[in-house]
Tab-separated table of C-alpha atoms in Angstrom:
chain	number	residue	atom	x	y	z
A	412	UNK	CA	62.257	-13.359	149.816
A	413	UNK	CA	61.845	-10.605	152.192
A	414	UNK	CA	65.841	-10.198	151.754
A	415	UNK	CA	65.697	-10.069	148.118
A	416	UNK	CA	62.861	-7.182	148.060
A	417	UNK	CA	65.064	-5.182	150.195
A	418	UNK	CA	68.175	-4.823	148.039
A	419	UNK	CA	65.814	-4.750	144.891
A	420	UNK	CA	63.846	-1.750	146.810
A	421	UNK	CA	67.630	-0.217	147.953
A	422	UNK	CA	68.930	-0.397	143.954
A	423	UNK	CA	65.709	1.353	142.533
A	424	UNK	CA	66.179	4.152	145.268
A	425	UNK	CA	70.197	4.332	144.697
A	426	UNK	CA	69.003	4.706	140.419
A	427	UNK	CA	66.857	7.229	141.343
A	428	UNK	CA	69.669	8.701	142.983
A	429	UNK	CA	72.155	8.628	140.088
A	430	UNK	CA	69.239	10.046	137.893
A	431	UNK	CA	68.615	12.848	139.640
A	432	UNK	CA	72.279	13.575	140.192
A	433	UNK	CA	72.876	13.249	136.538
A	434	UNK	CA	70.188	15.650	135.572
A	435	UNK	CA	71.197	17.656	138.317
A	436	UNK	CA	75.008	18.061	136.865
A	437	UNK	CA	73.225	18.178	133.695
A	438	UNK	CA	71.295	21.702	134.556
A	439	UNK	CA	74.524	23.368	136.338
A	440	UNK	CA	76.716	22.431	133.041
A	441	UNK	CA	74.019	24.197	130.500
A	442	UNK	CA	73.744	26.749	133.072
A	443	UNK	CA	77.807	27.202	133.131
A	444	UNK	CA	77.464	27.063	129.250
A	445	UNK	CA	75.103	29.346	129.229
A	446	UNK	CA	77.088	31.819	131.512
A	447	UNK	CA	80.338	31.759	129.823
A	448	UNK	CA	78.610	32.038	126.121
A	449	UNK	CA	75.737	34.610	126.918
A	450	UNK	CA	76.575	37.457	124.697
A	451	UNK	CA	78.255	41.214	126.727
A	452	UNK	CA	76.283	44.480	126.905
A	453	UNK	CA	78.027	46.543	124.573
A	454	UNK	CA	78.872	50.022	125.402
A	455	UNK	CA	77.380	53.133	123.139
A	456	UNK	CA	79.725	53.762	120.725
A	457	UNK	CA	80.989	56.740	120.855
A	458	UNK	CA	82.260	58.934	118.001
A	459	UNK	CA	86.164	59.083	117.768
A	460	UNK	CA	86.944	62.805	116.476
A	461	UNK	CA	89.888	65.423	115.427
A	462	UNK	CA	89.920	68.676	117.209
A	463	UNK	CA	91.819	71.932	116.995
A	464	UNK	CA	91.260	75.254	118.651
A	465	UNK	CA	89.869	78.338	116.735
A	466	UNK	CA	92.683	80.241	115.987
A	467	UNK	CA	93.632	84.242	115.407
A	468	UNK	CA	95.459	85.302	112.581
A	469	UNK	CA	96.683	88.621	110.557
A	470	UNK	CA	95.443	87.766	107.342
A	471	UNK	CA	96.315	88.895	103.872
A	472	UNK	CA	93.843	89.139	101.149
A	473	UNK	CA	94.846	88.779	97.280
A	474	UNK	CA	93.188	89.603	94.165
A	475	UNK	CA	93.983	88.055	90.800
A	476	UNK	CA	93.974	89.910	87.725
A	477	UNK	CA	95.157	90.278	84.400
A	478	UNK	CA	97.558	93.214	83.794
A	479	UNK	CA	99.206	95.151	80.885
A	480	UNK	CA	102.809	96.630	81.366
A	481	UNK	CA	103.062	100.351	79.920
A	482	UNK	CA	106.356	102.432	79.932
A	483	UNK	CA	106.050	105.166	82.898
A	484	UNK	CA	107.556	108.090	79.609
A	485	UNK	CA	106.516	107.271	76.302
A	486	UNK	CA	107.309	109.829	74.540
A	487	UNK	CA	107.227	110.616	70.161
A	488	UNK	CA	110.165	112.351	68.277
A	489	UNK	CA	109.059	114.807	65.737
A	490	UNK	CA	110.166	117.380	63.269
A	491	UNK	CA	109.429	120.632	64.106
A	492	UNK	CA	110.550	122.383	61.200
A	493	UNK	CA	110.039	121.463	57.353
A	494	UNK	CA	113.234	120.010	55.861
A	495	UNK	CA	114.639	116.528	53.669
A	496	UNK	CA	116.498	114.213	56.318
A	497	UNK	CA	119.876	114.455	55.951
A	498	UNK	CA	121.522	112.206	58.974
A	499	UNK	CA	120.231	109.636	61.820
A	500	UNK	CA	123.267	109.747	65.073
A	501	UNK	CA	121.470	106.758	67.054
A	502	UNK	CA	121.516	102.630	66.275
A	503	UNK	CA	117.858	101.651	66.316
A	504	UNK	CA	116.898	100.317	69.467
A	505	UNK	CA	119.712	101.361	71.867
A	506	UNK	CA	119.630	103.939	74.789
A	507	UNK	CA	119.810	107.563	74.257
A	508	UNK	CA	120.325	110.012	76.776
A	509	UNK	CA	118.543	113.299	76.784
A	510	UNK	CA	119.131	116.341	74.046
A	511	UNK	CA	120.808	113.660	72.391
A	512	UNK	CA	120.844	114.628	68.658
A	513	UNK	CA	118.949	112.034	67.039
A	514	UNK	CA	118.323	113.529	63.229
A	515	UNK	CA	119.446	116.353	61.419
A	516	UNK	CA	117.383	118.397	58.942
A	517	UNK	CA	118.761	120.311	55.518
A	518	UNK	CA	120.085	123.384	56.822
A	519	UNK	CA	120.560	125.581	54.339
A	520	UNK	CA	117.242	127.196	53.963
A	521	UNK	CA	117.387	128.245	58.161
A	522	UNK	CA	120.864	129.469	57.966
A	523	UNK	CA	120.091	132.011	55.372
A	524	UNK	CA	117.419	133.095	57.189
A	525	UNK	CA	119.813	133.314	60.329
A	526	UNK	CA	121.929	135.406	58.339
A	527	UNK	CA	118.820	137.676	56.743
A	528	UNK	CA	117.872	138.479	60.107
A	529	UNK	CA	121.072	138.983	61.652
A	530	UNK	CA	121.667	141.667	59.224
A	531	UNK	CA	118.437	142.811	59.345
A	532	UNK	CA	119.549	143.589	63.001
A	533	UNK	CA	122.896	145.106	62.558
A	534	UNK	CA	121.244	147.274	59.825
A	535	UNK	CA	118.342	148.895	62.240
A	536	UNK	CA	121.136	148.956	64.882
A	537	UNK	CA	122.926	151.431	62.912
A	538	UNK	CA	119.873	153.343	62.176
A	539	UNK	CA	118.804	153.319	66.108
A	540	UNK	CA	122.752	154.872	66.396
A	541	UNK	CA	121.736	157.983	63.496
A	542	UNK	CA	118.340	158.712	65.145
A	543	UNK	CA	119.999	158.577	68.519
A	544	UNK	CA	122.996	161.169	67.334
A	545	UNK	CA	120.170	163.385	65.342
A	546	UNK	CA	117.814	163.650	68.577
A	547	UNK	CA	120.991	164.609	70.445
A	548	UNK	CA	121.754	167.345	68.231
A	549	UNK	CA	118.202	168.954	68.098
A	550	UNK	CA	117.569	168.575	71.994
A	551	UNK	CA	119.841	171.473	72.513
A	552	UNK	CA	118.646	173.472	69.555
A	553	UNK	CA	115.420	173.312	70.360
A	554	UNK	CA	116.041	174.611	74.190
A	555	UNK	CA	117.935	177.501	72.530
A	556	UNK	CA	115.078	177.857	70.027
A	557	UNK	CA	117.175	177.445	67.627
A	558	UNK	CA	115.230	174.512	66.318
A	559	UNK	CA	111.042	174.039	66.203
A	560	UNK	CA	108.485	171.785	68.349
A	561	UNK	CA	108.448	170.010	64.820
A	562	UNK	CA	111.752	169.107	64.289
A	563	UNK	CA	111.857	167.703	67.633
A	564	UNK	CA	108.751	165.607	67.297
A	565	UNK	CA	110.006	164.495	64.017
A	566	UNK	CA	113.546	163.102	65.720
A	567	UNK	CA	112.064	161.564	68.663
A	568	UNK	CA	109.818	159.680	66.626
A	569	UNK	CA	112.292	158.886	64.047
A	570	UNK	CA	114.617	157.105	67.216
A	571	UNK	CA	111.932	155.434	68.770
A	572	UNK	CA	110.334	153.921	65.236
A	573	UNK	CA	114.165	152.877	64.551
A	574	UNK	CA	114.507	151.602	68.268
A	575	UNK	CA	111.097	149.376	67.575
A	576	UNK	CA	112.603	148.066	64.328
A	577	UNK	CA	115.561	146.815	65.943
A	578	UNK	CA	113.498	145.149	68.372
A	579	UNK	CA	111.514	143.266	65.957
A	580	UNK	CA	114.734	142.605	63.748
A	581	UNK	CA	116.345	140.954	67.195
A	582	UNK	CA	112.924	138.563	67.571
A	583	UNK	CA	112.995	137.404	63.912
A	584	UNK	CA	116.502	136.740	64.611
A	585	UNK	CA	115.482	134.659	68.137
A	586	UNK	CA	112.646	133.006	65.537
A	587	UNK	CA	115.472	132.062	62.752
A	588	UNK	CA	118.073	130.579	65.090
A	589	UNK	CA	115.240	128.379	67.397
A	590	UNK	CA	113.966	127.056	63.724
A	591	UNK	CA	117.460	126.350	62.691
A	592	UNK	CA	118.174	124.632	65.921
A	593	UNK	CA	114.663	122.867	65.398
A	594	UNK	CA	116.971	121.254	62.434
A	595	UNK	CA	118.943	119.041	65.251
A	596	UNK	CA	116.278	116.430	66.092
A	597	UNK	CA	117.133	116.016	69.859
A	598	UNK	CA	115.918	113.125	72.495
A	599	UNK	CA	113.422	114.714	74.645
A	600	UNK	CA	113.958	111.967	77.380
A	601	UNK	CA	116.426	109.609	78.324
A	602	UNK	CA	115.451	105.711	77.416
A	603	UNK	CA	115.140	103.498	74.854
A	604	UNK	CA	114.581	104.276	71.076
A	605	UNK	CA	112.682	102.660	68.743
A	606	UNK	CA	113.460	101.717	65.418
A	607	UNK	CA	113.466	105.285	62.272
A	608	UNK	CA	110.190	105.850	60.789
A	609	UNK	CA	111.236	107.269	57.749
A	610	UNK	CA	114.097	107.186	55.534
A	611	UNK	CA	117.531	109.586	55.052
A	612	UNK	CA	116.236	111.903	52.275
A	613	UNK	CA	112.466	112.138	53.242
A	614	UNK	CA	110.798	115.378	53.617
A	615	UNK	CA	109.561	115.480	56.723
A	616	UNK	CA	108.393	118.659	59.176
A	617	UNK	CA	105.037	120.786	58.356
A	618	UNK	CA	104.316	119.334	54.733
A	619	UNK	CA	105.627	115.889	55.421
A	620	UNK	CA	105.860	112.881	57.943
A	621	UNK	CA	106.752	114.267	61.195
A	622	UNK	CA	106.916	111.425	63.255
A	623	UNK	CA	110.523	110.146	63.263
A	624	UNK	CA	110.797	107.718	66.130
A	625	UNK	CA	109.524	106.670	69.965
A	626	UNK	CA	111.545	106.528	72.795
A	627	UNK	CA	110.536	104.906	75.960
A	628	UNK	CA	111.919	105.169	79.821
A	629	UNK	CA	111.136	101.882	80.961
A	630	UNK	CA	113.795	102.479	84.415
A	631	UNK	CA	110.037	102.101	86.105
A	632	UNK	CA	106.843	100.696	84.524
A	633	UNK	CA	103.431	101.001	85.068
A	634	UNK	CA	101.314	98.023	85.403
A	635	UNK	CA	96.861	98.561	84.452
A	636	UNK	CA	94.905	96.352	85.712
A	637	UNK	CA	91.302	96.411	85.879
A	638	UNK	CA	89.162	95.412	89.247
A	639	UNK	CA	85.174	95.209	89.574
A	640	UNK	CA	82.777	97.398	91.415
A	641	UNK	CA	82.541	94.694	93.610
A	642	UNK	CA	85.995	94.932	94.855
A	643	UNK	CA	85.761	98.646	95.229
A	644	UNK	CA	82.559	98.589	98.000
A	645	UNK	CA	84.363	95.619	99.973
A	646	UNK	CA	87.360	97.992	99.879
A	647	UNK	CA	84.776	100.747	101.372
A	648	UNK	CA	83.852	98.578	103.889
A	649	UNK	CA	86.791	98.009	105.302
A	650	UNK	CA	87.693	102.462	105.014
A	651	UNK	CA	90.180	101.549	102.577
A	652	UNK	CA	90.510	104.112	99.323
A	653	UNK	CA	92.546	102.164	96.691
A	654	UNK	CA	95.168	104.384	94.992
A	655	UNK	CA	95.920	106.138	98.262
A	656	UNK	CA	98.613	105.401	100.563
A	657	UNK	CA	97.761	105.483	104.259
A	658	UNK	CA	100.286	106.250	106.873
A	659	UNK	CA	97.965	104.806	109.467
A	660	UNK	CA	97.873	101.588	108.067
A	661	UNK	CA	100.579	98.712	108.415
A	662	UNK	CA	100.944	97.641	105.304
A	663	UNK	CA	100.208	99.223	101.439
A	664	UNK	CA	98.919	97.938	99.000
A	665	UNK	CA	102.049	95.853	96.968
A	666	UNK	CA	101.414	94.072	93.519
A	667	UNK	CA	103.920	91.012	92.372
A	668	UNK	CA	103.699	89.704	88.784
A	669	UNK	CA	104.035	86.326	87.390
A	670	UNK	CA	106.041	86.583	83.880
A	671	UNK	CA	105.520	84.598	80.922
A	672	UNK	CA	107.813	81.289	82.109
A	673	UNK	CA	105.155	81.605	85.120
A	674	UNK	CA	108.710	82.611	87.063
A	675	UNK	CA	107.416	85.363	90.053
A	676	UNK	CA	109.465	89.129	89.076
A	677	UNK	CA	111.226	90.087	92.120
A	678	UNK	CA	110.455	93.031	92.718
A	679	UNK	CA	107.148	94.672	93.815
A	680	UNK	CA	105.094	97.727	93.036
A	681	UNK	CA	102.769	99.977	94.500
A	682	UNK	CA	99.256	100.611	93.418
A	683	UNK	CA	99.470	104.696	93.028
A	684	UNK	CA	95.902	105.166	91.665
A	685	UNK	CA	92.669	103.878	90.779
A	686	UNK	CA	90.303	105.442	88.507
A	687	UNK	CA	87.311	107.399	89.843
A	688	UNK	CA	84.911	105.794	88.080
A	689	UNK	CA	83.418	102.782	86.850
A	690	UNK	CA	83.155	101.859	82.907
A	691	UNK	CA	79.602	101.386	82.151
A	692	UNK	CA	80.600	99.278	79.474
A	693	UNK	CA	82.626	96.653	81.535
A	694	UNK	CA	81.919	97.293	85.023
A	695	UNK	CA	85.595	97.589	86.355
A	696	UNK	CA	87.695	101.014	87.169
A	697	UNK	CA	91.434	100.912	85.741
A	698	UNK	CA	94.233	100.828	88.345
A	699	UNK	CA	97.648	101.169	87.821
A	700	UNK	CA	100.959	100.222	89.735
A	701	UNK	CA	104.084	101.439	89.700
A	702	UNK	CA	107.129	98.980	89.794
A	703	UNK	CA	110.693	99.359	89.550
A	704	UNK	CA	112.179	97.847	86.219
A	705	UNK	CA	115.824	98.142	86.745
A	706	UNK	CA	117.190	94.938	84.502
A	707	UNK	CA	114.428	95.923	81.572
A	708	UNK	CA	112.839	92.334	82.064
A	709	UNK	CA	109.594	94.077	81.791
A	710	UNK	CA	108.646	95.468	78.192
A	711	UNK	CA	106.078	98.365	77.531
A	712	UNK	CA	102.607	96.273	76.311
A	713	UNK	CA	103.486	93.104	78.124
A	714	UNK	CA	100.686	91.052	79.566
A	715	UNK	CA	101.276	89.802	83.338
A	716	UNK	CA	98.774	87.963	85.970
A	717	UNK	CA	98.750	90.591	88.740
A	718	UNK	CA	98.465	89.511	92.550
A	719	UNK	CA	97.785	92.017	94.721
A	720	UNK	CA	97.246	92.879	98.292
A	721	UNK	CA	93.948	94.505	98.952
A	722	UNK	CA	93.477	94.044	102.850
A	723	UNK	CA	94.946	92.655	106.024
A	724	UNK	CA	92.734	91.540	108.461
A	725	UNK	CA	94.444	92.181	111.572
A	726	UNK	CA	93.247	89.777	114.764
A	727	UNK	CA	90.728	87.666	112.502
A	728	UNK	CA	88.995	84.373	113.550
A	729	UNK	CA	90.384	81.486	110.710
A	730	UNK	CA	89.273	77.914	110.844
A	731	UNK	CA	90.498	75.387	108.135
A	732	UNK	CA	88.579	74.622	105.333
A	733	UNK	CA	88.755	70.754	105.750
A	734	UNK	CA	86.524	71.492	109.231
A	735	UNK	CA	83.416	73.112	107.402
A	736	UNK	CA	79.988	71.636	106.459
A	737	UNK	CA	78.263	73.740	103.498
A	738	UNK	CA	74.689	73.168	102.613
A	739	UNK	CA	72.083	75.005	100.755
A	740	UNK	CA	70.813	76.606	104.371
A	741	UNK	CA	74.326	78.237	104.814
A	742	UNK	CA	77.792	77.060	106.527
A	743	UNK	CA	78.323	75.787	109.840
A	744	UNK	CA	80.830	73.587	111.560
A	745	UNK	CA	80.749	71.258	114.755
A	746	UNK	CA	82.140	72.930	118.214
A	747	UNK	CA	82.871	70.629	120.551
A	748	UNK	CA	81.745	71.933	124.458
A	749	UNK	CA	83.405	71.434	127.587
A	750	UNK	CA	80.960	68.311	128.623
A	751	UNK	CA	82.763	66.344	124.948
A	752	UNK	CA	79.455	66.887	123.499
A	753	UNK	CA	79.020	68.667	119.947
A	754	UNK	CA	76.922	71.620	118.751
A	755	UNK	CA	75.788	73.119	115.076
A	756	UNK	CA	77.000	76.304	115.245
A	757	UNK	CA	76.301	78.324	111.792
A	758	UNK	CA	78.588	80.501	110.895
A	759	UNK	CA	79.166	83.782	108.204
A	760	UNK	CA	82.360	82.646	106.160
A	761	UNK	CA	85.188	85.924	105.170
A	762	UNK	CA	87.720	85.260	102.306
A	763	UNK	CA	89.793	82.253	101.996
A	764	UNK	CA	93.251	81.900	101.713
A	765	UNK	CA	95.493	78.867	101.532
A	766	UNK	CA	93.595	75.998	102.951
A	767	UNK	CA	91.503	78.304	105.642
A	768	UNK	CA	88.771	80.530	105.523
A	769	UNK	CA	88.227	83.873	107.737
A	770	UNK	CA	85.163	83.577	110.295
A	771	UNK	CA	83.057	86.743	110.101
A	772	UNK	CA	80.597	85.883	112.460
A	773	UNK	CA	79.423	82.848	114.816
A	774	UNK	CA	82.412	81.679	116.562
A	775	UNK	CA	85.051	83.305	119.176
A	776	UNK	CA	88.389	82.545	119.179
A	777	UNK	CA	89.498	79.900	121.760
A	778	UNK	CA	86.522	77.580	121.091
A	779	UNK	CA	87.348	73.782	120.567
A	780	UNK	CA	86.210	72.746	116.512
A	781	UNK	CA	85.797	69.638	115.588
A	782	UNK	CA	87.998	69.552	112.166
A	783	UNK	CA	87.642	65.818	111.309
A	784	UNK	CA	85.335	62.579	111.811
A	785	UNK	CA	82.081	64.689	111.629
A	786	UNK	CA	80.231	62.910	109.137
A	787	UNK	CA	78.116	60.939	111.333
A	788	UNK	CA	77.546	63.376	113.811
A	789	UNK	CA	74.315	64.850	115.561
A	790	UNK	CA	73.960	67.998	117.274
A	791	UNK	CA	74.493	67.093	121.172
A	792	UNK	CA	76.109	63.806	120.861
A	793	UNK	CA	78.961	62.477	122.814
A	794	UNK	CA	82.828	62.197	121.679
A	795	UNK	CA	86.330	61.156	122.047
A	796	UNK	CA	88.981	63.577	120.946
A	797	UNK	CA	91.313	61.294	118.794
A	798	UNK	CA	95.566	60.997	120.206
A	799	UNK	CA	97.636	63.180	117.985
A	800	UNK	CA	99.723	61.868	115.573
A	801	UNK	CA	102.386	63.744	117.038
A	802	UNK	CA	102.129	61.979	120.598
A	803	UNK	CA	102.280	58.597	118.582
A	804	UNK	CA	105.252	59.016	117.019
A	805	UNK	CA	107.241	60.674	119.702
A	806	UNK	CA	105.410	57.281	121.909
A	807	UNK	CA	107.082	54.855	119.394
A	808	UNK	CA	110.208	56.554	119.391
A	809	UNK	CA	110.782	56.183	122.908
């Protein structure tokens, strides 16, 4: 009995053993679970960002406007004397070169009085010759008193009265031959002529239609445009006087024009003036430019879209556009410090061009910007500056 109580005592303690080793292997397997399963401390995540440097440019600034082409001569051919039109020398719409004879007048009426004056003139020259011969004759009488004080007086007066007529009588004839050259309608300019604005057999001149035709020199045009007060004081701000070429300066101020086809002309002109003042009616000042029209592409009352250079900021802060953050308390953009950790930094924004924008005031050049991947970003938080896409590709490549 007593042998039977021990092994029944030695299995209950041997159980207990298993038990407790079961349970033990038990625990260190959920605690293994529990080791390899319990979730990782994450890291912060931290903002993955674009960057570029603030960069220095010489930037040009353009104006848009709506011009009008005008010829630089335009010039009207009249009739300066009364007559019927007799001829036209010219095809309609052709060039004609200067004191080219355009239209000829009825003669008839000028040469006769060519010819009455012209003998007018030899008829008081012969009677300046008989005064002349008589005063010669009583000069010497008169010193040998063999003629009076009177007779003398009367002579000298007689040659000098004659000498007067003949004067006059040499004017009307001057007067007779300008009005009969007056009857050869000449070009006063070289250019283009328009089409006749009366017919052969019209009366034109004093009592008629004296307006025969235009002509136009269109070698170089003149281009109006019209700019706004506004315009003119930031042109003052920067000491720039539109209409003025400055010898100081770098550049001038060039115009191009875009035609009709929207095709750019080649060639450029120079703004040469700007009006002095301002129309209170529309609040812009006319100013014209003056551009070389060798091929006559460009024709007198054309309209063009006029691009012109106002200023050139030499040396100015630019940042692109894409990098900017405008909100209703002004514009600012994201710097990035040395520590990788961003600032709001507001800034004054210039004039844009292309896809940048000039920096007036609030950043220096050299400074680190943040240009892309600021969204979800808070002044003084941490960031990673993004690879370029450059250093990818050239890493694939190789």
């Amino acid at each position: 009995m007593e042998i039977r109580h021990f092994f029944e005592r030695r299995e209950l303690r041997l159980r207990k053993k298993r038990i407790v080793m079961m349970l033990c292997c038990i625990a260190v397997l959920v605690a293994v679970y529990v080791i390899i399963t319990w979730p990782e401390k994450k890291a912060p995540d931290v903002p993955l960002v674009s960057v570029e440097p603030v960069g220095v440019e010489d930037v040009e600034i353009y104006g848009d406007y709506v011009g009008r082409v005008r010829a630089q001569q335009f010039v009207e051919v009249r009739a300066r004397v009364e007559g019927f039109l007799e001829r036209m020398s010219f095809e309609e719409g052709t060039y004609v070169k200067k004191n080219q004879v355009l239209f000829v007048i009825d003669q008839r009426q000028y040469r006769a009085k060519v010819d009455k004056a012209r003998a007018q003139l030899r008829k008081d020259s012969a009677l300046v010759l008989k005064t002349k011969r008589d005063l010669d004759r009583i000069r010497p009488l008169f010193e040998q008193n063999a003629a009076s004080r009177l007779d003398l007086d009367n002579a000298t007066a007689a040659y000098e009265t004659a000498v007067a007529s003949m004067g006059m009588s040499r004017a009307d004839l001057d007067q007779a031959e300008q009005e009969l050259s007056y009857t050869y309608v000449r070009s006063p300019i070289s250019g283009y002529i328009s089409e006749r604005l009366v017919d052969l057999g019209t009366l034109v001149g004093t009592g008629g239609k004296s307006l025969l035709a235009t002509v136009v020199k269109s070698d170089t045009v003149l281009v109006d445009f019209s700019m706004t007060a506004l315009d003119y004081l930031r042109s003052k701000e920067r000491n720039i006087i539109l209409g003025r070429q400055d010898s100081s300066r770098s550049w001038q101020p060039f115009v191009t024009i875009t035609l009709a086809d929207n095709s750019v002309y080649p060639y450029k002109g120079l703004v040469d003036f700007a009006e002095p003042q301002v129309s209170p009616k529309t609040g812009t000042f006319s100013v014209r430019a003056e551009m070389p029209n060798p091929d006559h592409v460009l024709l007198p009352g054309q309209f063009t879209k006029v691009h012109a250079l106002l200023d050139v900021r030499e040396n100015a802060t630019v940042v692109p556009q894409k990098a900017l953050i405008i909100e209703k308390g002004g514009a600012y953009i994201y710097v990035m410090r040395r520590d990788s950790t961003t600032e709001r930094r507001f800034i004054e924004l210039g004039p844009e061009f292309g896809n940048k924008v000039v920096v007036e005031r609030g950043l220096a050049p050299g400074e680190t910007i943040i240009s892309e991947g600021y969204h979800k970003l808070t002044p003084g938080m941490k960031v990673r500056v993004a690879p370029k896409r450059k250093n990818k590709l050239r890493a694939k490549a190789r």
